């Protein structure tokens, strides 16, 4: 055996050079990026859940003296200042002291306060705590990189207005998220919460702003200069009276050519039909968002949505996420998928001649390139639904909550559809499918994630899908089925599918023809169960 260059006695973890230990600490703290999924940590309607690893630097600093000294000396371990509990105020000051000597270490800040009614002294943050937090962090304003603030009533709102209105510019702020949640479900409540005109914040100077999320919060739209060059934009929970004017909306989007994600949740521009250069409904002057990859539409009235989408164009869209309940959204679905009747013959079967298609319906070409479609809720006719799935024929991933769409939506996966005129149907050679002339929806689908479908229906869809193989070469496929302990043993067929997967019955090479069926934990389902239990108790 070759001689080791050092003696065994010194191989313990304590002999590890400080530089390497530091790197390990940094890697550990960065192992889960809270910003991996989205630039915006706060979600409308949801409580903020910190990542399990968010305490990593504290844990390693408690192991031994050596580790503690090393961790404390590593300034960039202490730049995340999240305030959700009164103890976090003291913690924040300690972190600041540890990261402070280096003025270039930028800070990620999140503050979550509650309303007066919800406030529990010693457990939650309210106005007094908010004042203390601002006094701690405002002196560091030149180091803010991200700032997420959730407030839940007018008192805290006043405090936030005071500090943000006087703090001056934040030269390195890249992500700004302001969330005012207050009984927004009634228009009345929202009006009460928003009638005060907005103040200028950050001295109207945020030169590095890239990501902006405003939830129930309004800005001095007319005066701010920093609404350009954005990459991620979210507007949520704005009643008509506080919405951004169409003029500013138009100007803002046109000056954000790099915009990658746009999320609208019961928000968007105000209608201003009388102002000619910026009037809605100007298809010849659509706002083109060349780099928009992801669009998220939640809770928008159907007419409003149609007008909005008609004024825009997203040639690079890859992901569409929708939650559109309570109305009949067939007109919207048709707007983004339908060919004018006169051109159906011309285009069916070859929807890839983009330039020609753009003339008849500029939205269709991007729908055909869509890769991910997430349907959290949708109401539309079966015909529109089928049309949608036909239009997105390049789709790789589909997610649908079948508990929140009309009952018949699953049938298109078990019976196919007959929308394409016979002349345009692909030739079907294998005998089994000859009789039915089935055409397969979503031929490129790799991941299908859904919930609220029985084992029997899933099997039936899998059989159907693989009876259409003449036109279809499955690569790898995974169906991910909503699942919970509550469902276990209620549906034997579903249990079997999840345990064993599904073997394509007529596959030539069985080994490569298995469809993986995975269960995923369906949180909503658990919530429903909890509510049910409460009902039983009372
Ligand atoms: C904000 O957007 C920029 C540009 O896309 C991105 O690099 C950055 O990571 C985003 N910030 C956060 C906190 O996600
Ligand atoms: C879309 O927006 C809704 C509501 O604002 C949010 O709950 C959801 O997580 C978003 N989805 C994606 C894929 O960003
Ligand atoms: C859903 O849409 C159908 C028409 O497609 C309509 O008749 C029905 O009222 C809508 N349901 C809801 C709950 O809005």
Coordinates of C-alpha atoms and ligand atoms in Angstrom, one line a residue:
X1 CA 0.0 0.0 0.0
X2 CA 1.4 3.4 -0.9
X3 CA 2.3 5.7 2.0
X4 CA -0.3 8.3 2.7
X5 CA 1.1 11.8 2.7
X6 CA -0.3 12.5 6.2
X7 CA -0.8 10.5 9.3
X8 CA -4.2 9.0 10.1
X9 CA -4.4 10.9 13.3
X10 CA -5.0 14.2 11.4
X11 CA -7.7 13.0 9.0
X12 CA -10.6 14.0 11.3
X13 CA -13.0 16.6 10.3
X14 CA -11.2 19.1 12.5
X15 CA -8.2 19.0 10.3
X16 CA -10.2 20.2 7.3
X17 CA -8.9 23.6 6.1
X18 CA -11.3 26.4 7.0
X19 CA -11.6 27.3 3.4
X20 CA -13.1 23.9 2.6
X21 CA -15.3 23.9 5.6
X22 CA -16.6 27.4 4.5
X23 CA -17.3 26.1 1.0
X24 CA -19.3 23.2 2.5
X25 CA -21.3 25.5 4.6
X26 CA -22.0 27.7 1.7
X27 CA -23.0 24.7 -0.4
X28 CA -25.3 23.5 2.3
X29 CA -27.0 26.8 2.7
X30 CA -27.5 27.0 -1.0
X31 CA -28.6 23.4 -1.5
X32 CA -32.2 24.5 -1.8
X33 CA -32.8 27.8 -3.5
X34 CA -36.0 29.5 -2.3
X35 CA -36.1 31.3 -5.6
X36 CA -35.9 28.1 -7.7
X37 CA -39.6 28.0 -8.5
X38 CA -40.3 31.7 -8.7
X39 CA -38.9 35.1 -8.0
X40 CA -41.8 35.7 -5.7
X41 CA -41.8 34.0 -2.3
X42 CA -45.2 35.2 -1.2
X43 CA -48.2 33.6 -3.1
X44 CA -51.6 35.1 -3.2
X45 CA -53.9 33.1 -0.9
X46 CA -51.2 30.9 0.5
X47 CA -49.1 31.1 3.7
X48 CA -45.4 31.3 3.3
X49 CA -43.6 28.1 4.0
X50 CA -39.8 28.4 4.5
X51 CA -37.7 25.7 3.0
X52 CA -36.5 23.0 5.5
X53 CA -32.9 23.9 4.8
X54 CA -33.4 27.6 5.6
X55 CA -31.9 27.2 9.1
X56 CA -28.7 25.4 7.8
X57 CA -26.2 28.1 8.8
X58 CA -27.6 28.1 12.4
X59 CA -27.4 24.4 12.7
X60 CA -23.8 24.2 11.6
X61 CA -22.9 27.1 13.9
X62 CA -24.1 25.0 16.8
X63 CA -22.0 22.0 16.2
X64 CA -18.7 23.0 17.9
X65 CA -16.6 26.1 18.5
X66 CA -14.5 25.7 15.4
X67 CA -17.5 25.3 13.2
X68 CA -19.2 28.2 14.9
X69 CA -16.2 30.5 14.4
X70 CA -16.0 29.5 10.8
X71 CA -19.7 29.9 10.1
X72 CA -19.9 33.3 11.9
X73 CA -16.9 34.5 9.9
X74 CA -18.6 33.6 6.6
X75 CA -20.5 36.7 5.9
X76 CA -22.6 35.5 3.0
X77 CA -24.3 32.9 5.3
X78 CA -26.1 35.7 7.1
X79 CA -27.7 37.7 4.3
X80 CA -31.2 36.2 4.4
X81 CA -33.4 38.2 6.8
X82 CA -36.8 36.7 7.1
X83 CA -39.1 38.1 9.7
X84 CA -42.2 36.0 10.6
X85 CA -41.9 35.7 14.4
X86 CA -41.0 38.2 17.0
X87 CA -37.7 36.3 17.8
X88 CA -36.7 36.9 14.2
X89 CA -36.1 40.6 15.0
X90 CA -33.3 39.9 17.3
X91 CA -32.0 37.2 14.9
X92 CA -32.1 39.7 12.1
X93 CA -29.9 42.1 14.0
X94 CA -27.4 39.4 14.7
X95 CA -27.3 38.3 11.1
X96 CA -26.9 41.9 10.0
X97 CA -24.0 42.3 12.4
X98 CA -22.4 39.2 11.0
X99 CA -22.8 40.1 7.4
X100 CA -22.3 43.8 7.8
X101 CA -18.6 44.5 7.5
X102 CA -18.9 43.8 3.9
X103 CA -21.1 46.4 2.3
X104 CA -21.3 44.4 -1.0
X105 CA -23.2 41.5 0.5
X106 CA -26.7 42.0 -0.7
X107 CA -29.6 41.2 1.5
X108 CA -32.8 39.1 0.9
X109 CA -35.6 40.4 3.1
X110 CA -39.0 39.0 3.8
X111 CA -41.5 40.3 6.3
X112 CA -44.9 38.7 7.0
X113 CA -47.2 40.6 9.4
X114 CA -50.8 39.7 10.4
X115 CA -53.9 41.7 11.0
X116 CA -54.9 43.1 14.4
X117 CA -57.5 40.3 14.9
X118 CA -55.0 37.6 14.1
X119 CA -52.1 39.1 16.1
X120 CA -50.9 37.1 19.1
X121 CA -48.3 39.0 21.1
X122 CA -45.1 37.0 21.2
X123 CA -46.1 34.8 18.3
X124 CA -46.9 37.0 15.3
X125 CA -45.8 40.3 13.9
X126 CA -47.9 43.4 14.0
X127 CA -47.4 47.2 13.8
X128 CA -45.0 47.6 16.7
X129 CA -42.8 44.8 15.4
X130 CA -43.0 46.2 11.9
X131 CA -41.6 49.5 13.1
X132 CA -38.7 47.7 14.8
X133 CA -38.0 45.7 11.7
X134 CA -37.9 48.8 9.5
X135 CA -35.7 50.6 11.9
X136 CA -33.3 47.7 11.7
X137 CA -33.2 47.2 7.9
X138 CA -33.7 50.7 6.5
X139 CA -30.1 51.8 7.3
X140 CA -29.0 48.9 5.1
X141 CA -31.2 50.0 2.2
X142 CA -28.3 50.2 -0.2
X143 CA -27.8 46.4 0.3
X144 CA -31.3 45.2 -0.4
X145 CA -31.5 42.7 -3.2
X146 CA -34.9 41.3 -2.7
X147 CA -37.7 42.7 -0.5
X148 CA -41.0 40.8 0.1
X149 CA -43.5 42.4 2.4
X150 CA -46.9 41.1 3.4
X151 CA -49.3 43.3 5.4
X152 CA -52.8 42.5 6.5
X153 CA -54.4 45.7 7.6
X154 CA -54.4 49.4 7.3
X155 CA -52.4 50.2 10.4
X156 CA -49.4 48.2 9.1
X157 CA -50.0 49.6 5.7
X158 CA -49.6 53.1 7.1
X159 CA -46.3 52.1 8.7
X160 CA -45.1 50.6 5.5
X161 CA -46.1 53.7 3.5
X162 CA -44.2 55.8 6.0
X163 CA -41.0 53.9 5.9
X164 CA -41.0 53.0 2.2
X165 CA -42.1 56.5 1.3
X166 CA -39.1 58.1 3.1
X167 CA -36.4 55.5 2.8
X168 CA -35.0 56.8 -0.5
X169 CA -33.7 54.8 -3.5
X170 CA -32.7 51.2 -3.2
X171 CA -29.9 51.0 -5.8
X172 CA -29.5 47.2 -5.8
X173 CA -33.1 46.1 -5.4
X174 CA -33.8 43.5 -8.0
X175 CA -37.0 41.9 -6.7
X176 CA -39.8 43.8 -5.1
X177 CA -42.9 42.1 -3.8
X178 CA -45.6 44.0 -1.9
X179 CA -48.6 42.1 -0.7
X180 CA -51.6 43.7 1.0
X181 CA -54.1 41.1 2.0
X182 CA -57.3 42.3 3.6
X183 CA -60.6 40.6 3.0
X184 CA -60.1 41.1 -0.7
X185 CA -62.8 38.7 -1.5
X186 CA -65.4 41.4 -1.2
X187 CA -65.0 44.3 -3.6
X188 CA -66.1 46.5 -0.7
X189 CA -63.2 45.4 1.5
X190 CA -60.8 45.9 -1.3
X191 CA -62.1 49.4 -2.0
X192 CA -61.8 50.3 1.7
X193 CA -58.2 49.0 1.7
X194 CA -57.1 50.8 -1.5
X195 CA -58.9 54.1 -1.6
X196 CA -56.0 56.1 -0.3
X197 CA -53.9 57.3 -3.2
X198 CA -50.5 55.5 -3.3
X199 CA -47.4 57.3 -2.1
X200 CA -44.1 57.4 -3.9
X201 CA -41.9 54.6 -2.6
X202 CA -38.1 54.3 -2.8
X203 CA -38.0 57.9 -4.0
X204 CA -39.3 56.4 -7.3
X205 CA -35.8 55.1 -8.0
X206 CA -35.1 51.4 -8.4
X207 CA -32.6 51.3 -11.1
X208 CA -31.9 47.5 -10.9
X209 CA -35.5 46.3 -10.5
X210 CA -36.1 43.2 -12.6
X211 CA -38.9 41.3 -10.8
X212 CA -42.0 43.1 -9.6
X213 CA -45.0 41.5 -7.8
X214 CA -47.9 43.6 -6.5
X215 CA -50.6 41.8 -4.7
X216 CA -53.5 44.1 -3.7
X217 CA -51.0 47.0 -3.7
X218 CA -51.1 50.0 -6.0
X219 CA -48.3 52.3 -7.1
X220 CA -48.1 55.8 -8.4
X221 CA -48.2 54.4 -11.9
X222 CA -48.2 57.7 -13.7
X223 CA -45.0 58.9 -12.0
X224 CA -42.7 55.9 -11.7
X225 CA -39.8 55.5 -14.1
X226 CA -38.7 52.0 -13.1
X227 CA -41.3 49.9 -14.9
X228 CA -39.0 48.9 -17.7
X229 CA -36.6 46.1 -18.3
X230 CA -38.6 43.7 -16.1
X231 CA -38.1 40.0 -16.3
X232 CA -40.9 38.7 -14.0
X233 CA -44.1 40.5 -13.4
X234 CA -47.0 39.5 -11.3
X235 CA -50.1 41.6 -10.7
X236 CA -52.8 40.2 -8.4
X237 CA -56.0 41.2 -6.6
X238 CA -56.6 44.6 -8.0
X239 CA -60.2 45.8 -8.3
X240 CA -61.1 47.8 -11.4
X241 CA -60.8 51.1 -9.6
X242 CA -57.1 50.6 -8.7
X243 CA -56.0 48.9 -11.9
X244 CA -53.2 50.3 -14.0
X245 CA -54.4 52.3 -17.0
X246 CA -54.2 50.6 -20.4
X247 CA -51.8 53.3 -21.5
X248 CA -49.3 52.5 -18.8
X249 CA -49.8 48.8 -19.2
X250 CA -49.0 49.1 -22.9
X251 CA -46.0 51.3 -22.3
X252 CA -44.7 49.1 -19.5
X253 CA -44.9 45.8 -21.5
X254 CA -43.4 47.3 -24.6
X255 CA -40.5 48.5 -22.5
X256 CA -39.9 45.0 -21.1
X257 CA -38.7 43.1 -24.1
X258 CA -37.0 40.6 -21.7
X259 CA -40.1 39.7 -19.9
X260 CA -40.1 36.0 -19.2
X261 CA -43.0 35.4 -16.9
X262 CA -46.3 37.2 -16.6
X263 CA -48.9 36.4 -14.0
X264 CA -52.3 38.0 -13.7
X265 CA -54.6 37.0 -10.9
X266 CA -57.8 39.1 -10.8
X267 CA -55.8 42.0 -12.1
X268 CA -54.6 43.6 -15.3
X269 CA -55.1 46.9 -17.1
X270 CA -58.1 49.1 -16.7
X271 CA -60.4 49.5 -19.7
X272 CA -59.9 52.8 -21.5
X273 CA -61.7 52.4 -24.7
X274 CA -61.9 56.1 -25.5
X275 CA -58.2 56.8 -25.8
X276 CA -57.4 56.0 -29.4
X277 CA -53.7 55.3 -29.5
X278 CA -54.0 52.9 -26.6
X279 CA -57.5 51.6 -27.0
X280 CA -58.1 47.9 -26.4
X281 CA -58.8 45.7 -29.3
X282 CA -56.0 46.7 -31.6
X283 CA -54.9 43.4 -33.1
X284 CA -52.8 45.2 -35.7
X285 CA -50.8 46.9 -32.9
X286 CA -50.5 43.9 -30.5
X287 CA -48.0 44.1 -27.7
X288 CA -45.4 41.5 -28.7
X289 CA -43.6 39.8 -25.8
X290 CA -40.8 38.1 -27.7
X291 CA -39.3 36.4 -24.7
X292 CA -42.3 35.5 -22.6
X293 CA -42.0 31.9 -21.7
X294 CA -44.6 31.5 -19.0
X295 CA -48.1 33.0 -18.7
X296 CA -50.3 32.5 -15.6
X297 CA -53.9 33.5 -15.8
X298 CA -56.1 33.3 -12.7
X299 CA -59.6 34.5 -12.1
X300 CA -60.2 36.9 -15.0
X301 CA -63.6 37.5 -16.5
X302 CA -64.1 35.9 -19.8
X303 CA -64.7 39.0 -21.9
X304 CA -61.9 40.9 -20.2
X305 CA -59.6 38.0 -20.8
X306 CA -60.5 37.8 -24.5
X307 CA -59.9 41.5 -25.0
X308 CA -56.6 41.4 -23.1
X309 CA -55.2 38.4 -25.0
X310 CA -56.3 39.8 -28.3
X311 CA -54.0 42.8 -27.7
X312 CA -51.0 40.6 -27.1
X313 CA -48.7 38.1 -28.7
X314 CA -46.2 35.7 -27.2
X315 CA -44.3 33.8 -29.9
X316 CA -42.0 32.1 -27.4
X317 CA -44.6 30.9 -24.9
X318 CA -43.7 27.5 -23.4
X319 CA -45.9 27.3 -20.3
X320 CA -49.5 28.3 -19.7
X321 CA -51.1 28.0 -16.4
X322 CA -54.8 28.8 -15.9
X323 CA -57.4 28.9 -13.2
X324 CA -60.6 30.1 -14.9
X325 CA -63.7 29.1 -13.0
X326 CA -67.3 30.2 -12.6
X327 CA -68.0 31.4 -16.1
X328 CA -68.1 29.7 -19.5
X329 CA -64.6 30.2 -20.9
X330 CA -65.3 28.6 -24.3
X331 CA -64.9 32.0 -26.0
X332 CA -61.4 32.4 -24.6
X333 CA -60.4 28.8 -25.4
X334 CA -61.7 29.3 -29.0
X335 CA -59.9 32.6 -29.3
X336 CA -56.5 30.9 -28.7
X337 CA -57.2 27.8 -30.6
X338 CA -59.7 28.2 -33.4
X339 CA -59.0 28.7 -37.1
X340 CA -61.5 31.0 -38.9
X341 CA -64.0 28.6 -40.6
X342 CA -62.9 29.7 -44.1
X343 CA -59.4 28.4 -43.5
X344 CA -60.0 25.2 -41.7
X345 CA -59.5 23.0 -44.8
X346 CA -56.4 24.8 -45.7
X347 CA -54.6 24.5 -42.3
X348 CA -55.8 21.3 -40.7
X349 CA -53.3 18.6 -40.4
X350 CA -50.4 21.0 -41.1
X351 CA -50.5 23.7 -38.5
X352 CA -46.8 24.4 -38.7
X353 CA -46.6 27.0 -41.4
X354 CA -46.3 29.7 -38.9
X355 CA -46.1 32.8 -41.0
X356 CA -49.4 32.0 -42.8
X357 CA -51.1 31.0 -39.6
X358 CA -50.1 34.2 -38.0
X359 CA -52.2 36.0 -40.5
X360 CA -55.4 34.1 -39.7
X361 CA -54.9 33.7 -36.0
X362 CA -51.5 34.9 -34.5
X363 CA -52.1 33.0 -31.3
X364 CA -52.3 29.5 -32.8
X365 CA -48.7 29.1 -33.7
X366 CA -47.6 29.7 -30.2
X367 CA -50.2 27.3 -28.9
X368 CA -48.8 24.6 -31.1
X369 CA -45.3 25.1 -29.5
X370 CA -46.6 25.1 -25.9
X371 CA -44.8 22.5 -23.8
X372 CA -46.5 22.7 -20.4
X373 CA -50.1 23.3 -19.8
X374 CA -51.4 23.5 -16.2
X375 CA -55.1 23.6 -15.6
X376 CA -55.9 24.3 -12.0
X377 CA -59.6 25.1 -12.8
X378 CA -61.5 25.6 -16.1
X379 CA -65.1 25.6 -17.3
X380 CA -65.7 25.5 -21.0
X381 CA -67.6 23.3 -23.4
X382 CA -66.4 19.8 -24.3
X383 CA -65.8 21.0 -27.8
X384 CA -63.6 23.9 -26.7
X385 CA -61.7 21.5 -24.5
X386 CA -61.1 19.1 -27.3
X387 CA -60.0 22.0 -29.5
X388 CA -57.6 23.2 -26.9
X389 CA -55.9 19.7 -26.7
X390 CA -55.7 19.5 -30.5
X391 CA -54.1 22.9 -30.7
X392 CA -51.4 22.2 -28.2
X393 CA -50.1 19.2 -30.1
X394 CA -46.5 19.7 -29.1
X395 CA -47.3 19.5 -25.4
X396 CA -44.9 17.4 -23.2
X397 CA -46.5 18.0 -19.9
X398 CA -50.2 18.3 -18.9
X399 CA -51.5 18.9 -15.4
X400 CA -55.2 18.9 -14.7
X401 CA -57.2 18.9 -11.6
X402 CA -60.2 16.9 -12.8
X403 CA -62.1 17.7 -9.7
X404 CA -62.3 21.3 -10.9
X405 CA -63.2 20.9 -14.6
X406 CA -66.4 19.6 -16.1
X407 CA -67.1 15.9 -15.7
X408 CA -66.9 15.0 -19.3
X409 CA -63.3 16.3 -19.8
X410 CA -61.8 12.9 -19.1
X411 CA -63.8 11.3 -21.9
X412 CA -61.5 12.7 -24.6
X413 CA -58.8 10.5 -23.2
X414 CA -60.9 7.4 -23.4
X415 CA -62.8 7.9 -26.7
X416 CA -60.8 10.2 -28.8
X417 CA -62.4 12.8 -30.9
X418 CA -63.6 13.2 -34.4
X419 CA -62.9 16.9 -35.1
X420 CA -60.4 16.4 -37.9
X421 CA -62.1 15.8 -41.2
X422 CA -61.3 12.2 -42.5
X423 CA -59.1 13.5 -45.3
X424 CA -56.7 14.9 -42.8
X425 CA -56.5 12.0 -40.4
X426 CA -53.2 10.2 -40.3
X427 CA -53.2 6.9 -42.0
X428 CA -53.8 4.1 -39.5
X429 CA -52.4 0.8 -40.3
X430 CA -52.7 -1.5 -37.3
X431 CA -55.8 -3.6 -37.3
X432 CA -57.0 -2.9 -33.9
X433 CA -57.7 0.8 -34.5
X434 CA -58.9 0.5 -38.0
X435 CA -62.5 0.2 -37.0
X436 CA -62.7 3.3 -34.8
X437 CA -60.4 5.7 -36.8
X438 CA -59.1 7.0 -33.6
X439 CA -56.8 9.9 -33.6
X440 CA -54.6 10.5 -30.6
X441 CA -54.6 13.8 -28.7
X442 CA -51.3 15.1 -27.4
X443 CA -49.0 12.7 -29.2
X444 CA -45.9 14.0 -27.6
X445 CA -47.1 13.9 -24.0
X446 CA -44.4 12.7 -21.6
X447 CA -45.8 13.7 -18.2
X448 CA -49.5 13.7 -17.4
X449 CA -50.2 14.8 -13.8
X450 CA -53.8 14.8 -12.6
X451 CA -56.1 14.1 -9.8
X452 CA -59.7 13.0 -9.1
X453 CA -59.8 10.2 -11.7
X454 CA -60.7 6.6 -10.9
X455 CA -58.4 3.6 -11.5
X456 CA -60.9 2.3 -14.0
X457 CA -61.0 5.5 -16.0
X458 CA -57.2 5.7 -16.0
X459 CA -56.9 2.2 -17.3
X460 CA -59.4 2.9 -19.9
X461 CA -57.5 5.9 -21.1
X462 CA -54.2 4.0 -21.1
X463 CA -55.8 1.3 -23.2
X464 CA -57.3 3.8 -25.6
X465 CA -54.0 5.7 -25.8
X466 CA -52.1 2.6 -26.8
X467 CA -54.7 1.3 -29.2
X468 CA -53.8 4.3 -31.3
X469 CA -50.1 3.4 -31.7
X470 CA -50.2 3.5 -35.4
X471 CA -49.8 7.2 -35.2
X472 CA -47.9 7.3 -32.0
X473 CA -44.5 6.2 -30.7
X474 CA -44.4 6.5 -27.0
X475 CA -41.0 7.6 -25.7
X476 CA -40.9 7.6 -22.0
X477 CA -44.1 8.3 -20.2
X478 CA -45.1 9.1 -16.8
X479 CA -48.6 9.5 -15.4
X480 CA -48.6 11.1 -12.0
X481 CA -51.8 10.5 -10.1
X482 CA -53.2 12.5 -7.2
X483 CA -53.0 10.4 -4.2
X484 CA -53.5 10.4 -0.5
X485 CA -53.9 8.1 2.4
X486 CA -57.6 8.7 2.4
X487 CA -57.8 7.3 -1.1
X488 CA -55.8 4.2 -0.3
X489 CA -57.9 1.0 -0.4
X490 CA -61.0 2.8 -1.8
X491 CA -60.1 2.1 -5.4
X492 CA -58.4 -1.2 -5.8
X493 CA -57.6 -0.6 -9.5
X494 CA -55.9 2.7 -8.7
X495 CA -53.9 1.1 -5.9
X496 CA -52.8 -1.6 -8.4
X497 CA -51.8 0.9 -11.0
X498 CA -49.8 2.9 -8.6
X499 CA -48.1 -0.2 -7.2
X500 CA -47.4 -2.0 -10.5
X501 CA -47.5 0.6 -13.2
X502 CA -49.1 -0.2 -16.5
X503 CA -47.8 -2.5 -19.2
X504 CA -48.8 -1.6 -22.7
X505 CA -50.7 -4.8 -23.7
X506 CA -49.7 -4.9 -27.3
X507 CA -46.2 -3.5 -27.0
X508 CA -43.6 -5.3 -29.1
X509 CA -40.8 -4.6 -26.6
X510 CA -42.4 -5.0 -23.2
X511 CA -39.5 -3.7 -21.3
X512 CA -39.7 -0.3 -22.9
X513 CA -43.5 -0.1 -22.9
X514 CA -44.2 0.4 -19.3
X515 CA -46.0 3.5 -18.3
X516 CA -44.8 4.6 -15.0
X517 CA -47.7 5.5 -12.7
X518 CA -46.6 7.5 -9.7
X519 CA -48.7 8.9 -6.9
X520 CA -48.2 12.4 -5.6
X521 CA -49.5 13.8 -2.4
X522 CA -52.6 15.8 -3.1
X523 CA -52.6 18.5 -0.5
X524 CA -56.0 19.9 -1.3
X525 CA -57.4 16.5 -0.7
X526 CA -56.0 16.4 2.8
X527 CA -57.4 19.8 3.5
X528 CA -60.9 18.6 2.4
X529 CA -60.5 15.7 4.8
X530 CA -59.6 18.0 7.7
X531 CA -62.6 20.2 7.0
X532 CA -64.7 17.0 7.0
X533 CA -63.4 15.9 10.4
X534 CA -64.3 19.3 11.8
X535 CA -67.8 19.0 10.5
X536 CA -68.1 15.7 12.3
X537 CA -67.0 17.1 15.6
X538 CA -69.4 20.0 15.6
Ligands
LIG1 C1 -35.1 38.3 -10.9 O1 -35.0 38.2 -12.3 C2 -33.7 38.0 -12.7 C3 -33.7 38.0 -14.2 O2 -34.5 37.0 -14.7 C4 -33.1 36.7 -12.2 O3 -31.8 36.5 -12.6 C5 -33.2 36.7 -10.7 O4 -32.8 35.5 -10.2 C6 -34.6 37.1 -10.2 N1 -34.5 37.2 -8.8 C7 -35.1 36.4 -8.0 C8 -35.0 36.7 -6.6 O5 -35.6 35.4 -8.4
LIG2 C1 -50.2 31.0 -11.0 O1 -50.8 32.0 -10.2 C2 -51.5 31.4 -9.1 C3 -52.2 32.5 -8.4 O2 -51.6 33.7 -8.4 C4 -50.5 30.7 -8.1 O3 -51.2 30.1 -7.1 C5 -49.8 29.6 -8.9 O4 -48.9 28.9 -8.2 C6 -49.2 30.2 -10.2 N1 -48.7 29.0 -11.0 C7 -47.6 29.1 -11.6 C8 -47.2 27.9 -12.4 O5 -46.8 30.0 -11.5
LIG3 C1 -69.8 26.2 -17.4 O1 -69.9 26.4 -18.8 C2 -71.2 25.9 -19.2 C3 -71.2 26.0 -20.8 O2 -70.0 25.5 -21.3 C4 -72.3 26.8 -18.7 O3 -73.6 26.3 -19.1 C5 -72.2 26.7 -17.1 O4 -73.2 27.5 -16.5 C6 -70.8 27.0 -16.6 N1 -70.8 26.6 -15.2 C7 -70.4 27.5 -14.3 C8 -70.3 27.0 -12.9 O5 -70.1 28.6 -14.5

